[in-house]
Coordinates of C-alpha atoms and ligand atoms in Angstrom, one line a residue:
M980 CA -13.2 -15.6 26.2
N981 CA -15.6 -12.2 25.3
I982 CA -13.7 -10.1 23.3
I983 CA -13.9 -6.5 21.6
I984 CA -11.0 -4.8 19.2
F985 CA -10.6 -2.1 18.5
G986 CA -8.1 -2.1 15.1
A987 CA -9.6 -4.4 13.9
T988 CA -8.4 -4.1 10.5
G989 CA -5.4 -4.0 10.6
R990 CA -2.7 -6.0 10.4
T991 CA -3.2 -6.0 14.1
G992 CA -6.3 -6.3 14.8
K993 CA -6.8 -8.9 12.1
E994 CA -3.9 -11.6 14.0
L995 CA -5.7 -11.0 17.0
L996 CA -9.2 -11.7 15.2
Q997 CA -8.5 -14.8 13.5
R998 CA -6.4 -16.0 16.8
A999 CA -9.0 -15.7 19.4
L1000 CA -11.6 -16.4 16.3
D1001 CA -9.0 -20.3 16.6
E1002 CA -9.0 -20.3 20.6
G1003 CA -13.5 -20.8 20.9
H1004 CA -13.4 -17.1 21.9
T1005 CA -16.4 -15.0 20.7
V1006 CA -15.1 -11.6 19.9
T1007 CA -16.8 -8.3 18.8
A1008 CA -14.7 -6.1 16.1
F1009 CA -15.8 -2.8 16.2
V1010 CA -15.0 -0.8 12.3
R1011 CA -15.3 2.3 10.8
N1012 CA -15.7 0.2 7.1
P1013 CA -16.9 -4.0 7.7
S1014 CA -15.7 -4.7 4.0
K1015 CA -12.9 -4.2 5.0
L1016 CA -12.8 -7.3 7.7
G1017 CA -12.6 -10.2 4.9
I1018 CA -13.7 -12.9 8.0
S1019 CA -16.6 -14.1 9.2
D1020 CA -17.3 -16.8 11.5
S1021 CA -19.8 -17.8 14.2
K1022 CA -18.5 -16.3 16.7
L1023 CA -17.2 -12.8 15.1
K1024 CA -19.5 -9.9 15.4
V1025 CA -19.3 -7.0 13.9
A1026 CA -19.6 -3.0 15.5
Q1027 CA -20.2 -0.8 12.3
G1028 CA -19.1 3.2 14.4
E1029 CA -16.7 5.5 14.4
V1030 CA -14.3 5.4 17.0
T1031 CA -14.0 9.3 16.8
R1032 CA -18.1 8.9 18.1
Y1033 CA -18.2 9.1 22.3
T1034 CA -21.9 7.4 22.5
D1035 CA -20.5 4.4 19.2
V1036 CA -18.5 3.5 21.4
D1037 CA -20.1 4.2 24.7
H1038 CA -22.8 2.3 22.6
V1039 CA -21.0 -1.4 22.0
L1040 CA -19.8 -0.7 25.8
K1041 CA -23.4 -0.7 27.2
K1042 CA -24.2 -3.5 25.6
E1043 CA -22.6 -6.3 26.7
K1044 CA -19.5 -7.3 29.6
F1045 CA -16.2 -7.5 27.6
D1046 CA -13.6 -9.7 29.0
A1047 CA -10.8 -7.6 28.0
V1048 CA -10.6 -4.5 24.8
F1049 CA -8.1 -4.7 22.6
S1050 CA -6.7 -1.0 21.4
A1051 CA -4.6 -1.6 17.8
L1052 CA -5.4 1.4 15.8
G1053 CA -2.2 3.0 14.1
A1054 CA -1.5 6.2 12.5
K1055 CA -1.2 6.5 9.6
S1056 CA 1.6 7.9 8.7
M1057 CA 4.9 7.4 11.3
F1058 CA 6.0 11.0 10.6
K1059 CA 3.2 13.0 11.0
R1060 CA 0.9 13.4 14.9
D1061 CA -2.5 11.9 14.7
L1062 CA -4.6 13.6 17.4
V1063 CA -7.5 11.4 15.9
L1064 CA -6.4 8.6 18.1
I1065 CA -5.5 10.3 20.7
D1066 CA -9.4 11.8 21.1
A1067 CA -10.5 7.7 20.4
L1068 CA -8.8 6.4 22.5
K1069 CA -9.9 8.6 25.3
N1070 CA -13.2 7.8 23.9
I1071 CA -12.8 3.9 24.5
I1072 CA -10.9 4.9 28.2
Q1073 CA -13.9 6.1 29.0
A1074 CA -16.4 4.2 28.1
M1075 CA -14.6 1.2 29.7
E1076 CA -14.5 3.0 32.8
N1077 CA -18.2 4.6 32.6
N1078 CA -19.7 0.6 31.8
E1079 CA -17.4 -1.4 33.9
A1080 CA -16.1 -2.6 31.1
G1081 CA -12.5 -5.5 31.1
K1082 CA -9.4 -5.0 30.9
L1083 CA -7.5 -2.3 28.6
I1084 CA -4.6 -4.3 26.0
H1085 CA -3.2 -1.5 24.5
V1086 CA -1.0 -2.1 21.2
S1087 CA 1.9 1.0 22.0
F1088 CA 5.8 0.4 21.1
I1089 CA 8.2 0.0 22.1
G1090 CA 10.2 3.3 22.1
T1091 CA 8.0 4.5 24.6
H1092 CA 10.2 2.3 27.3
R1093 CA 11.4 4.7 29.7
E1094 CA 14.9 2.7 29.8
A1095 CA 13.9 2.5 25.4
G1096 CA 18.1 3.9 25.2
K1097 CA 19.4 1.2 26.3
L1098 CA 17.9 -0.9 23.8
G1099 CA 21.2 1.1 21.9
F1100 CA 21.4 3.8 18.2
L1101 CA 18.3 3.4 17.0
Y1102 CA 16.1 3.7 20.1
K1103 CA 18.5 5.4 22.2
Y1104 CA 19.4 9.0 18.8
V1105 CA 16.7 7.6 15.1
I1106 CA 13.3 7.0 16.9
P1107 CA 13.2 10.4 19.7
N1108 CA 14.7 12.2 15.9
V1109 CA 13.4 11.4 13.2
M1110 CA 9.9 9.8 14.3
T1111 CA 9.4 12.7 17.2
N1112 CA 5.8 13.0 16.1
L1113 CA 4.9 9.5 16.5
L1114 CA 6.3 8.8 19.6
R1115 CA 4.8 12.0 21.7
D1116 CA 1.3 10.0 19.3
H1117 CA 2.0 7.2 21.9
L1118 CA 3.8 9.1 24.5
D1119 CA -0.3 10.7 24.7
K1120 CA -2.1 7.9 24.5
D1121 CA 0.1 5.9 27.4
N1122 CA 0.1 8.9 29.8
L1123 CA -4.3 8.5 28.4
V1124 CA -4.1 4.2 29.7
T1125 CA -1.7 4.9 32.7
S1126 CA -3.7 7.8 34.4
S1127 CA -6.8 5.8 33.9
K1128 CA -8.4 4.0 36.8
L1129 CA -8.9 0.7 34.3
N1130 CA -6.8 -3.1 34.8
W1131 CA -5.0 -2.4 31.9
I1132 CA -1.6 -3.7 30.3
L1133 CA 0.2 -1.1 27.7
V1134 CA 2.0 -3.2 24.7
Q1135 CA 5.8 -2.1 24.2
P1136 CA 6.2 -3.4 20.5
P1137 CA 9.1 -2.8 18.0
V1138 CA 9.2 -3.3 14.9
L1139 CA 6.1 -5.5 13.9
T1140 CA 6.5 -7.9 11.4
M1141 CA 4.0 -10.7 9.1
D1142 CA 6.0 -13.1 9.4
R1143 CA 4.2 -16.5 11.1
Y1144 CA 3.2 -17.8 14.9
N1145 CA 6.2 -19.6 16.3
G1146 CA 5.5 -18.9 20.2
K1147 CA 9.1 -17.3 20.1
Y1148 CA 9.3 -14.1 22.3
V1149 CA 10.5 -12.4 25.0
H1150 CA 8.1 -10.4 27.6
E1151 CA 9.3 -7.9 30.1
A1152 CA 8.9 -5.2 32.7
E1153 CA 11.7 -4.1 33.1
I1154 CA 14.6 -3.4 30.1
H1155 CA 18.1 -6.0 30.9
P1156 CA 20.9 -5.1 28.4
D1157 CA 23.0 -8.1 28.9
K1158 CA 19.1 -10.4 27.9
S1159 CA 19.4 -11.7 24.4
R1160 CA 16.3 -10.8 22.4
K1161 CA 15.4 -9.0 18.8
L1162 CA 14.2 -6.2 18.7
K1163 CA 11.5 -7.4 15.9
L1164 CA 7.8 -9.1 16.7
S1165 CA 5.1 -11.3 14.7
R1166 CA 2.2 -9.4 15.3
A1167 CA 0.8 -12.8 15.4
N1168 CA 3.2 -13.9 18.3
L1169 CA 2.1 -10.2 20.0
A1170 CA -1.3 -11.3 19.0
D1171 CA -0.8 -14.7 21.7
F1172 CA 1.2 -13.0 24.4
M1173 CA -2.6 -10.3 24.8
L1174 CA -4.6 -13.0 24.9
K1175 CA -3.1 -15.1 27.4
H1176 CA -2.5 -12.0 29.7
V1177 CA -6.4 -11.6 29.6
N1178 CA -6.6 -14.1 32.6
D1179 CA -2.9 -13.9 33.8
S1180 CA -2.4 -10.7 36.5
T1181 CA 1.2 -10.8 35.8
Y1182 CA 1.6 -6.7 33.9
D1183 CA -2.2 -5.8 34.9
R1184 CA -1.2 -2.0 35.4
K1185 CA 2.2 -1.6 33.7
A1186 CA 4.2 -1.6 30.6
V1187 CA 6.0 -4.6 29.2
L1188 CA 7.9 -5.4 26.3
V1189 CA 7.4 -7.8 24.2
T1190 CA 10.2 -9.3 21.8
E1191 CA 11.7 -11.8 19.6
Ligands
LIG1183 N1 4.3 -0.8 12.5 C1 5.9 -1.5 13.2 O1 6.3 -1.5 13.0 C2 4.8 -1.3 14.9 C3 5.8 -1.5 16.0 C4 5.9 -1.2 16.9 C5 4.3 -0.8 17.7 N2 3.1 -0.1 16.5 C6 1.8 0.4 17.0 O2 1.3 -1.0 17.6 C7 -0.3 -0.6 16.2 C8 -0.7 -1.4 15.0 O3 -0.1 -1.3 13.9 P1 -0.6 -1.9 12.9 O4 0.1 -1.3 11.9 O5 -0.8 -3.4 13.2 O6 -1.8 -1.0 12.2 P2 -2.2 -1.3 11.1 O7 -2.6 -2.3 9.9 O8 -2.2 0.4 10.1 O9 -4.2 -0.6 11.4 C9 -4.6 0.4 11.5 C10 -6.1 0.5 12.2 O10 -6.6 1.3 12.6 C11 -7.8 2.1 12.2 N3 -7.8 2.9 12.7 C12 -5.5 4.4 11.8 N4 -7.4 5.1 12.3 C13 -8.2 5.9 11.8 C14 -9.0 6.6 12.3 N5 -9.6 8.3 12.2 N6 -10.3 5.7 12.2 C15 -10.3 4.4 12.7 N7 -10.2 3.7 13.4 C16 -8.5 3.9 12.4 C17 -7.3 0.9 11.2 O11 -8.3 1.4 10.3 P3 -9.4 1.1 8.8 O12 -9.4 0.4 8.4 O13 -10.9 1.4 9.3 O14 -8.6 2.4 8.1 C18 -6.9 -0.1 11.0 O15 -8.4 -0.6 11.9 C19 -0.2 0.7 16.1 O16 -0.4 1.4 17.6 C20 1.2 1.2 16.1 O17 2.2 2.2 16.1 C21 3.4 -0.1 15.2

């Protein structure tokens, strides 16, 4: 597969990058600072640019066709709004629409699921009241994705960890209260899910909870 990752220097981005390369895929890392990547590989291409500058994003998506665009950009603070990342996602979506790129697989947050309250006290009361700004940003980004003309998957993970890959994770479009799940997920398992769903249409144009 040929994949591009926005947010490739982040913790999820790096897991995606390494896993995709290990599986033999060709990967473009779109980054503002290539020295933060710390990975070199014959199948890795580095595109330096500002995701907030439309022409930079358009340029890389015009140059070649990608099977999937992974969006794993993340805000610096859990408590402040980061509107720049909303503009960044607008650029990615617009450039994908203009260049007929493949599937957008966007990392969102489990707290945006319409039935997140079913997950217990943390998701019913604490996150909506304490992490209001983060939640608003994620909801705005979710709306951009779901109202686009693209093929997309909105991945809604809980707390992300740096645990090793073990393949033991569950995914579901609806929250079944009696289902057994842990409200955490390793970024390595998340990367595995995202890569497996580039050519799997189960969750196309759907939001999906991924947990351990
Ligand atoms: N942390 C959690 O427990 C958790 C749980 C659920 C969902 N999520 C979501 O998962 C996603 C990925 O999270 P993460 O923790 O893996 O991210 P992270 O390690 O904080 O990485 C963030 C990435 O976004 C890039 N970025 C941030 N601001 C930017 C800007 N203004 N311009 C260009 N690039 C920018 C960073 O680039 P630089 O390296 O250049 O700064 C980096 O590549 C986020 O949307 C997050 O909200 C996180």
